[in-house]
């Protein structure tokens, strides 16, 4: 079979990517529009970026979103790593199937339901809703993603490396810190980046669990759009797209580099015996 | 090391009633679900031994080794090291180190870091760690490799680093899990002798798990042949080979011809009635069993004498058959001879001359004979 770009798969590729990315490119292009009307092009300008920077409410929302994303992804990474280690390392304990099922559930649970359930819980606990509750909600669902990433890395890691550390007199928890964690670090970092981006662009769960005065950026954008789209929204959206893209690309690069290095080490191991 | 071979020949602490074993395993069992990996196993290992656990995969040898290291807890029984009960002691508190089959080097640490790791856990001063790491690297002949990372080493070098790492803590006992399995044949043979030399230098008791009988025969002072979670026989290599205690051991180590029959008592000349052989076979010694008892005679191929000339009448243990197949191995030729009863018997003959023309060929009628002392009578 001929590989490479035939006219047919070139068309398929173009159409597919156009379908995915034309709307986003339009948004980015219109963020540099001079006109106040979003749909009418009136020349290039960066004035809406300046406008955006002077919008205190928008900046506050952006900072709030960043704070929530940083905190929640860190909490999710710690908890998700622990869950991943538990699933990958502790064999068949009682309730393992239930536990692993419950870890994966948030991945497929409709966000509306997760959001509603969290809201009900926060109300029942009498927690004042604000950035703290949003942070907890984001940590809850992002943790599942981290657990999956970490668990799959641990599954391919040679267990006897940890046993060797124990054998040489290193107690279990220290072994985890000085041996296991450095080896799985790329997966943990990738998990953190994933959690960070998930938190950054979440609208549904945040709107369920937030309270007055704590508006995240996606919520702010959504509410402004309902009053009419301004080029200012395009500008902030462009920045958001940029951050998310960087996050996702970084996560996959970190993972890919680690996989490549691992592959190279293994190849060397077998080649040079 | 001029006295090396002599001391080794007389090294038999297991026969000395005053010698206290360094390791005492008493009726240890371990099951996984319904599978019994180790079954009521007892074993004594003495200080300075090079002890091999030999058996096919799934015989429980690795499980036993992992229980000695502390990675598995026995269901029942007791493991004592140097008089101290180790049964419930976790691996990081046992004065025992292990060399893993995969070597299990820490990929994110240099060779020095790997070797120093165990010493750091003991909290030794940095200077002492440094000298001991250097000593260990010299011992395995890798003095200039300390700065390298494991992935910058060849398989043989990694194996040495793993050995240095497990020896540097000077454990009371070193456990080796198939240490040579990942090396190619040539390197493996060299490393076997090197391991023996290192063991003599450091004087640490080695317990090695292997499925390779040549490896066990070459290196070990004693071999335990394992079968389904039990020990079939523990003995020095020569005894395992020349005096196996069962058909299982005889068959597992090397190749063997087995004849089944019934004991015929006799004061001076004990024999076995054997339908497969087509005649009565003489035994070297009388057995303490009733006449008619079922037994087996095991005879190694190289102990059979093969000839085209019929022996003089009255020769003991003489079988006749036709050559069915010839295997030329370079140093040896193996003849597979079909007896008149249909049984196939192997006979091996060293090729002392350069082989230009075979004196024995396919379809030839040949005669096989052996002296009774060359065979072993087995009751199980």
XYZ file of C-alpha atoms in Angstrom:
653
model
C 0.000 0.000 0.000
C 1.217 3.491 -0.807
C 1.851 5.588 2.222
C 1.968 9.348 2.334
C -0.451 11.990 1.156
C -2.805 10.786 -1.539
C -5.461 13.280 -2.709
C -8.117 11.385 -0.781
C -6.471 11.349 2.603
C -5.215 14.891 2.111
C -8.838 15.978 1.673
C -9.899 13.968 4.713
C -7.135 15.508 6.778
C -7.990 19.043 5.694
C -11.689 18.612 6.308
C -11.142 16.988 9.675
C -8.814 19.678 10.926
C -11.011 22.399 9.465
C -13.970 20.978 11.326
C -11.977 21.051 14.581
C -10.097 24.298 14.284
C -11.841 26.778 11.949
C -14.168 28.070 14.711
C -11.228 28.635 17.029
C -9.202 30.388 14.341
C -12.169 32.625 13.564
C -12.369 33.531 17.226
C -8.671 34.340 17.347
C -8.844 36.414 14.159
C -11.861 38.394 15.347
C -10.108 39.172 18.633
C -7.914 41.486 16.560
C -10.934 43.203 14.975
C -11.142 46.977 15.092
C -14.911 47.063 14.963
C -17.153 46.826 17.987
C -19.378 44.489 16.045
C -18.036 41.005 16.350
C -19.085 39.773 12.941
C -17.953 42.730 10.859
C -14.252 43.010 10.035
C -12.981 46.586 10.179
C -9.224 46.242 10.236
C -6.524 44.936 12.544
C -6.236 46.221 16.080
C -5.151 45.064 19.499
C -7.369 47.563 21.279
C -9.658 44.893 22.705
C -6.733 43.348 24.512
C -6.156 46.719 26.151
C -9.839 47.028 26.889
C -9.772 43.593 28.463
C -6.818 44.502 30.658
C -8.771 47.484 32.042
C -11.842 45.351 32.841
C -11.394 44.732 36.556
C -14.176 42.163 36.801
C -12.677 40.157 33.986
C -9.178 40.285 35.491
C -10.546 39.273 38.888
C -12.299 36.305 37.279
C -9.111 35.312 35.483
C -7.024 35.452 38.668
C -9.665 33.494 40.546
C -9.663 30.833 37.833
C -5.887 30.591 37.944
C -5.885 30.269 41.715
C -8.538 27.551 41.647
C -6.717 25.698 38.863
C -3.358 25.772 40.633
C -4.744 24.637 43.973
C -7.176 22.043 42.677
C -4.699 20.453 40.301
C -2.166 20.154 43.105
C -4.691 18.578 45.467
C -5.908 16.307 42.650
C -2.348 15.243 41.858
C -1.595 14.268 45.455
C -4.848 12.359 45.918
C -4.844 10.889 42.416
C -1.264 9.663 42.768
C -2.119 7.986 46.049
C -5.159 6.345 44.474
C -3.117 5.231 41.456
C -0.443 3.727 43.700
C -3.064 1.965 45.770
C -4.682 0.459 42.676
C -1.420 -0.561 41.042
C 0.526 -1.763 44.059
C -1.614 -3.194 46.776
C -2.801 -6.300 44.976
C -6.203 -7.703 45.650
C -7.472 -6.075 48.776
C -11.087 -6.255 49.856
C -13.212 -3.921 47.797
C -10.569 -3.295 45.140
C -13.015 -3.699 42.271
C -15.458 -1.315 43.898
C -12.702 1.178 44.605
C -11.314 1.124 41.063
C -14.817 1.430 39.643
C -15.476 4.428 41.838
C -12.189 6.041 40.815
C -13.121 5.812 37.153
C -16.753 6.872 37.585
C -16.121 10.645 37.464
C -14.557 10.193 34.017
C -17.878 9.118 32.532
C -20.309 10.832 34.930
C -22.212 13.719 33.298
C -20.763 16.947 34.668
C -24.209 18.249 35.503
C -24.732 15.367 37.895
C -21.293 15.707 39.482
C -21.910 19.435 39.917
C -25.362 18.973 41.376
C -24.204 16.247 43.757
C -21.327 18.396 45.006
C -23.636 21.361 45.440
C -26.050 19.269 47.523
C -23.176 18.051 49.660
C -21.788 21.541 50.251
C -25.260 22.795 51.204
C -25.763 19.864 53.559
C -22.389 20.504 55.168
C -23.192 24.176 55.520
C -20.065 25.219 53.629
C -20.157 28.794 52.354
C -19.876 28.508 48.593
C -17.007 30.353 47.002
C -13.636 29.670 45.475
C -12.906 27.022 48.119
C -15.869 24.861 47.125
C -15.037 25.223 43.433
C -11.502 24.162 44.215
C -12.692 21.064 46.062
C -15.106 20.200 43.249
C -12.376 20.492 40.625
C -9.937 18.473 42.684
C -12.595 15.751 43.000
C -13.112 15.161 39.323
C -9.552 15.880 38.169
C -8.211 13.372 40.686
C -9.718 10.546 38.651
C -7.720 11.588 35.591
C -4.492 11.768 37.569
C -5.158 8.331 39.088
C -5.582 6.803 35.629
C -2.358 8.324 34.297
C -0.309 7.343 37.351
C -1.736 3.843 37.531
C -0.926 3.069 33.917
C 2.654 4.240 34.421
C 3.058 2.114 37.532
C 1.712 -0.910 35.709
C 4.662 -0.789 33.301
C 7.265 -0.122 35.995
C 9.513 -2.989 37.121
C 8.326 -3.836 40.603
C 11.642 -5.351 41.611
C 13.234 -1.877 41.569
C 11.112 -1.026 44.602
C 11.825 -4.400 46.153
C 15.550 -3.799 45.683
C 15.266 -0.579 47.691
C 13.412 -2.395 50.483
C 16.002 -5.143 50.366
C 18.797 -2.602 50.806
C 17.244 -1.374 54.027
C 14.984 1.440 52.875
C 11.583 1.473 54.623
C 8.445 1.422 52.403
C 7.416 5.084 52.607
C 10.929 6.336 51.973
C 11.185 3.894 49.063
C 8.104 5.496 47.585
C 9.610 8.966 47.947
C 13.151 8.321 46.742
C 12.638 5.503 44.230
C 9.060 5.230 42.968
C 8.214 8.925 42.791
C 11.291 10.005 40.802
C 10.698 7.176 38.331
C 7.015 7.981 37.796
C 7.555 11.770 38.000
C 6.812 12.382 34.301
C 3.406 10.719 34.681
C 2.679 12.737 37.825
C 3.612 15.989 36.079
C 1.478 15.053 33.081
C -1.388 14.338 35.464
C -0.963 17.728 37.116
C -1.009 19.535 33.764
C -4.099 17.610 32.751
C -5.846 18.513 35.996
C -4.794 22.136 35.580
C -6.293 22.466 32.110
C -9.445 20.615 33.100
C -9.984 23.036 35.962
C -9.174 26.056 33.809
C -11.891 25.473 31.250
C -14.622 23.962 33.404
C -17.939 25.827 33.322
C -20.616 23.391 34.467
C -19.212 22.170 37.764
C -17.932 25.630 38.658
C -21.350 27.229 38.135
C -22.969 24.652 40.387
C -20.501 24.960 43.222
C -19.541 28.604 43.293
C -21.116 31.346 45.310
C -21.608 35.081 44.994
C -18.424 37.012 44.375
C -16.467 34.037 43.102
C -16.863 33.933 39.363
C -14.479 31.932 37.252
C -13.406 33.073 33.826
C -15.469 30.575 31.837
C -18.534 31.616 33.870
C -17.799 35.276 33.266
C -17.427 34.710 29.542
C -20.592 32.677 29.394
C -22.635 35.328 31.198
C -21.255 38.140 29.045
C -21.971 36.236 25.856
C -25.614 36.071 26.848
C -25.670 39.855 26.888
C -24.018 39.978 23.490
C -20.612 39.032 22.260
C -17.983 41.751 22.398
C -14.511 41.504 20.832
C -13.196 41.730 24.369
C -14.551 38.216 24.959
C -12.743 37.067 21.855
C -9.526 38.461 23.247
C -9.811 36.763 26.613
C -10.882 33.529 24.905
C -7.818 33.648 22.682
C -5.597 33.893 25.740
C -7.460 31.016 27.364
C -7.031 28.863 24.255
C -3.335 29.685 24.327
C -2.901 28.613 27.946
C -4.839 25.390 27.483
C -2.882 24.540 24.352
C 0.406 25.089 26.127
C -0.764 22.908 29.031
C -1.873 20.019 26.858
C 1.181 20.151 24.611
C 3.485 20.296 27.628
C 1.752 17.321 29.258
C 2.078 15.181 26.171
C 5.680 16.269 25.588
C 6.657 15.360 29.131
C 5.052 11.945 28.777
C 6.466 11.385 25.315
C 9.997 12.260 26.288
C 9.831 9.906 29.255
C 8.463 7.131 27.042
C 11.208 7.696 24.494
C 13.898 7.653 27.132
C 12.457 4.477 28.622
C 12.348 2.851 25.209
C 15.936 3.836 24.502
C 17.100 2.445 27.849
C 15.316 -0.816 27.198
C 16.753 -1.070 23.707
C 20.234 -0.488 25.088
C 19.642 -3.050 27.781
C 18.936 -5.750 25.246
C 21.393 -4.648 22.605
C 24.500 -4.506 24.753
C 24.341 -7.716 26.731
C 44.643 -18.747 46.266
C 46.812 -21.821 45.916
C 44.941 -23.546 48.690
C 41.569 -22.695 47.181
C 40.714 -25.963 45.476
C 41.896 -28.051 48.416
C 39.827 -26.181 50.965
C 36.828 -26.370 48.699
C 37.145 -30.107 48.337
C 37.109 -30.619 52.065
C 34.381 -28.053 52.689
C 31.523 -30.220 53.929
C 29.963 -28.511 56.958
C 26.642 -30.277 56.367
C 28.295 -33.557 57.385
C 29.730 -32.042 60.552
C 27.315 -32.440 63.464
C 29.010 -29.574 65.333
C 28.465 -27.048 62.532
C 25.542 -24.761 63.240
C 23.614 -23.843 60.081
C 23.440 -20.123 59.267
C 19.991 -20.564 57.787
C 17.374 -22.908 59.140
C 14.071 -23.259 57.318
C 11.623 -25.406 59.257
C 8.445 -26.797 57.684
C 7.634 -23.639 55.764
C 4.506 -23.564 53.585
C 3.140 -20.913 51.278
C -0.018 -21.043 49.162
C -1.548 -18.628 46.714
C -5.259 -19.361 46.722
C -5.558 -23.049 45.942
C -2.003 -23.335 44.591
C 0.611 -24.550 47.054
C 3.914 -22.979 46.027
C 6.008 -24.267 48.917
C 4.885 -27.309 50.868
C 6.204 -28.130 54.365
C 9.755 -27.454 53.318
C 12.708 -27.773 55.675
C 16.282 -26.922 54.829
C 19.593 -26.124 56.521
C 22.260 -24.025 54.848
C 25.729 -23.637 56.347
C 28.050 -20.661 56.571
C 30.131 -20.154 53.458
C 28.074 -22.440 51.265
C 27.239 -21.776 47.651
C 23.800 -23.310 47.694
C 21.664 -23.790 44.595
C 17.893 -24.171 44.476
C 17.273 -26.007 41.238
C 14.005 -26.954 39.633
C 11.663 -26.405 36.727
C 9.578 -23.238 36.620
C 6.716 -23.351 39.088
C 8.506 -25.661 41.524
C 8.473 -22.997 44.259
C 12.170 -22.098 44.226
C 11.590 -18.398 43.627
C 8.841 -18.273 46.265
C 11.253 -19.830 48.754
C 13.932 -17.264 47.868
C 11.443 -14.411 48.241
C 10.485 -15.731 51.661
C 14.164 -15.719 52.635
C 14.400 -12.101 51.464
C 11.207 -11.195 53.322
C 9.031 -10.243 50.340
C 6.637 -13.089 51.086
C 5.476 -14.192 54.494
C 5.223 -17.981 54.985
C 1.758 -19.285 55.903
C 3.293 -21.682 58.401
C 6.773 -22.576 59.541
C 9.830 -20.673 60.650
C 12.866 -19.111 59.041
C 15.902 -18.646 61.274
C 19.005 -16.765 60.244
C 22.073 -17.140 62.447
C 19.864 -18.219 65.329
C 17.436 -15.288 65.021
C 13.820 -15.810 63.972
C 13.298 -13.913 60.705
C 9.836 -15.168 59.831
C 8.037 -11.876 60.497
C 10.930 -9.463 59.939
C 10.322 -7.126 56.952
C 12.887 -7.124 54.105
C 14.384 -3.758 55.087
C 15.403 -5.083 58.493
C 16.959 -8.380 57.376
C 20.739 -8.788 57.186
C 20.187 -10.464 53.821
C 20.519 -8.956 50.357
C 19.210 -10.055 47.036
C 20.363 -9.778 43.471
C 17.373 -9.611 41.168
C 16.934 -11.370 37.862
C 16.172 -8.039 36.156
C 19.042 -6.487 38.192
C 16.540 -3.827 39.351
C 19.061 -1.005 39.211
C 17.670 2.423 40.089
C 17.452 4.096 36.674
C 17.639 7.643 38.025
C 20.843 7.085 39.989
C 24.428 6.658 38.838
C 26.311 3.406 39.391
C 27.860 4.923 42.527
C 24.462 6.097 43.712
C 23.076 2.600 43.239
C 25.846 0.952 45.208
C 25.876 3.603 47.927
C 22.105 3.411 48.412
C 22.165 0.516 50.879
C 25.017 2.020 52.884
C 23.228 5.388 53.130
C 20.248 3.620 54.664
C 22.567 2.453 57.450
C 23.565 6.059 58.051
C 27.292 5.452 57.528
C 29.594 8.480 57.264
C 30.145 9.734 53.719
C 33.845 8.889 53.688
C 33.293 5.281 54.605
C 30.554 4.991 51.991
C 32.964 6.307 49.409
C 35.702 3.805 50.189
C 33.294 0.898 50.355
C 31.692 1.821 47.026
C 35.164 1.982 45.471
C 36.010 -1.410 46.969
C 32.825 -2.914 45.627
C 33.457 -1.512 42.145
C 36.977 -2.924 42.222
C 35.629 -6.313 43.311
C 33.419 -6.535 40.220
C 36.143 -5.051 37.985
C 34.287 -1.864 37.077
C 36.476 0.723 38.828
C 35.896 3.523 36.306
C 32.170 3.169 35.818
C 30.919 4.928 38.955
C 29.588 8.024 37.213
C 27.623 6.205 34.534
C 23.884 5.738 34.566
C 22.500 2.190 34.322
C 21.265 2.739 30.774
C 24.822 3.513 29.698
C 25.999 0.026 30.660
C 25.944 -3.281 28.833
C 24.000 -6.227 30.217
C 27.106 -7.827 31.681
C 28.156 -4.577 33.340
C 24.719 -4.083 34.836
C 24.883 -7.576 36.224
C 28.153 -6.663 37.965
C 26.720 -3.440 39.351
C 23.763 -5.366 40.729
C 26.163 -7.828 42.339
C 28.270 -5.021 43.828
C 25.165 -3.298 45.160
C 23.951 -6.444 46.903
C 27.383 -7.314 48.349
C 28.438 -3.876 49.567
C 26.329 -4.137 52.737
C 28.183 -7.344 53.653
C 25.021 -9.337 54.249
C 25.001 -12.585 56.197
C 23.556 -14.215 53.138
C 23.270 -13.206 49.491
C 20.261 -14.379 47.517
C 20.628 -14.565 43.749
C 17.530 -14.944 41.602
C 18.570 -16.411 38.224
C 21.543 -14.016 38.158
C 22.907 -15.172 34.815
C 19.676 -15.808 32.913
C 19.876 -12.574 30.915
C 23.452 -13.088 29.721
C 24.451 -14.885 26.550
C 26.035 -18.304 26.749
C 29.698 -17.392 26.554
C 29.441 -14.571 29.078
C 27.370 -16.785 31.341
C 30.078 -19.430 31.525
C 32.753 -16.851 32.340
C 30.544 -15.222 34.939
C 29.885 -18.555 36.654
C 33.546 -18.909 37.549
C 33.794 -15.255 38.457
C 30.875 -15.558 40.864
C 32.616 -18.512 42.517
C 35.828 -16.520 42.899
C 33.982 -13.535 44.342
C 32.112 -15.763 46.744
C 35.401 -17.201 47.984
C 36.875 -13.719 48.371
C 34.007 -12.238 50.376
C 33.145 -15.449 52.240
C 29.423 -14.722 52.224
C 26.889 -17.544 52.020
C 25.300 -17.537 48.556
C 21.872 -18.977 47.805
C 21.143 -19.060 44.105
C 17.923 -19.909 42.311
C 18.309 -21.380 38.859
C 16.603 -23.610 36.364
C 19.888 -24.273 34.590
C 21.429 -27.525 35.810
C 24.861 -26.771 34.333
C 24.954 -23.536 36.299
C 24.034 -25.314 39.523
C 26.465 -28.193 38.901
C 29.361 -25.836 38.142
C 28.965 -23.368 40.979
C 27.188 -24.956 43.896
C 28.642 -26.692 46.912
C 25.236 -28.293 47.387
C 22.124 -28.440 45.244
C 18.517 -28.768 46.370
C 16.427 -30.224 43.561
C 12.857 -29.018 44.006
C 9.650 -30.568 42.799
C 6.198 -29.037 43.308
C 7.028 -27.082 46.435
C 9.095 -29.810 48.073
C 12.743 -30.712 48.085
C 13.378 -33.930 46.192
C 17.048 -34.202 47.171
C 19.768 -32.074 48.756
C 23.337 -33.133 48.026
C 26.618 -32.017 46.468
C 26.585 -31.984 42.645
C 28.431 -35.286 42.233
C 26.047 -37.071 44.558
C 23.012 -35.551 42.826
C 24.317 -36.830 39.520
C 25.732 -40.191 40.560
C 23.327 -41.127 43.329
C 19.972 -39.578 42.654
C 17.395 -40.690 45.183
C 14.426 -40.794 42.835
C 13.478 -41.020 39.200
C 12.551 -37.331 39.307
C 16.061 -36.235 40.295
C 17.753 -38.730 37.975
C 15.664 -37.510 35.071
C 15.938 -33.783 35.901
C 19.740 -33.729 36.043
C 21.325 -34.869 32.817
C 19.834 -37.660 30.744
C 19.211 -41.147 31.997
C 17.873 -44.514 30.909
C 15.310 -45.942 33.285
C 14.361 -49.615 33.455
C 11.345 -50.684 35.447
C 11.148 -54.090 37.077
C 10.702 -56.169 40.197
C 13.240 -57.045 42.823
C 14.534 -60.579 42.920
C 16.086 -61.337 46.261
C 19.344 -63.125 46.296
C 22.069 -63.451 48.825
C 25.094 -62.880 46.690
C 23.733 -61.574 43.435
C 20.697 -59.279 43.800
C 18.918 -58.791 40.498
C 15.897 -57.087 39.041
C 13.505 -58.866 36.729
C 12.914 -56.539 33.851
C 10.631 -57.131 30.873
C 11.803 -53.995 29.038
C 15.406 -55.128 29.105
C 14.500 -58.679 28.135
C 16.692 -60.132 30.879
C 17.482 -59.861 34.552
C 19.663 -56.901 35.523
C 22.287 -57.280 38.233
C 22.369 -54.715 40.992
C 25.457 -53.505 42.779
C 24.064 -54.104 46.273
C 21.188 -55.983 47.874
C 18.210 -53.766 48.737
C 16.202 -53.800 51.947
C 12.921 -54.620 50.239
C 10.858 -57.760 49.859
C 11.240 -59.804 46.692
C 8.779 -58.699 44.048
C 9.028 -55.030 45.116
C 8.791 -52.555 42.217
C 11.977 -50.653 41.469
C 13.843 -48.821 38.745
C 17.383 -49.020 37.529
C 18.833 -45.727 36.290
C 21.875 -45.717 34.061
C 23.490 -42.674 32.455
C 24.157 -42.879 28.686
C 27.901 -42.270 29.055
C 28.204 -45.233 31.440
C 26.971 -47.695 28.821
C 29.504 -49.441 26.684
C 28.379 -49.845 23.115
C 29.907 -52.386 20.753
C 29.153 -54.352 17.616
C 30.903 -57.440 18.959
C 28.697 -59.762 21.000
C 30.144 -60.068 24.505
C 31.229 -63.453 25.857
C 28.305 -65.529 27.152
C 27.546 -65.018 30.819
C 28.273 -61.264 30.738
C 26.167 -59.360 33.274
C 23.827 -56.556 32.183
C 24.060 -57.000 28.499
C 21.321 -55.766 26.189
C 21.073 -56.078 22.475
C 19.302 -53.931 19.919
C 19.625 -52.056 16.652
C 20.856 -48.505 16.190
C 17.833 -46.305 15.682
C 19.425 -42.892 15.548
C 22.823 -41.255 15.928
C 23.381 -37.769 17.268
C 26.793 -36.223 16.647
C 27.538 -33.501 19.186
C 31.185 -32.937 18.384
C 32.633 -34.047 21.686
C 30.172 -36.905 22.093
C 28.101 -39.106 19.864
C 24.765 -40.293 21.165
C 23.382 -43.563 19.925
C 19.719 -44.306 20.352
C 19.347 -48.052 20.391
C 16.024 -49.841 19.986
C 15.924 -52.977 22.117
C 14.053 -56.066 21.036
C 11.286 -55.120 23.504
C 10.841 -51.823 21.615
C 12.376 -49.694 24.365
C 14.778 -46.979 23.232
C 18.044 -46.683 25.185
C 20.605 -43.874 24.795
C 24.310 -44.536 24.921
C 26.924 -41.821 24.657
C 30.480 -42.294 23.572
C 33.277 -39.728 23.639
C 34.736 -39.116 20.193
C 38.345 -39.692 21.112
C 39.492 -39.951 17.532
C 38.690 -37.638 14.700
C 35.623 -39.117 13.176
C 36.241 -40.036 9.586
C 34.307 -43.235 9.306
C 31.760 -44.506 11.759
C 32.360 -47.942 13.138
C 28.748 -48.092 14.256
C 26.094 -47.111 11.785
C 22.334 -46.996 11.440
C 20.496 -50.353 11.598
C 23.576 -52.084 13.037
C 22.982 -54.700 15.704
C 24.844 -53.525 18.794
C 25.398 -54.728 22.345
C 25.130 -52.479 25.386
C 26.717 -53.432 28.687
C 27.593 -51.887 32.001
C 29.065 -52.939 35.297
C 26.458 -53.122 38.072
C 28.220 -50.328 40.025
C 27.565 -47.873 37.170
C 23.792 -48.040 37.657
C 21.597 -46.846 40.505
C 18.579 -48.710 41.878
C 15.696 -46.376 42.701
C 12.612 -47.122 44.769
C 10.587 -44.051 43.847
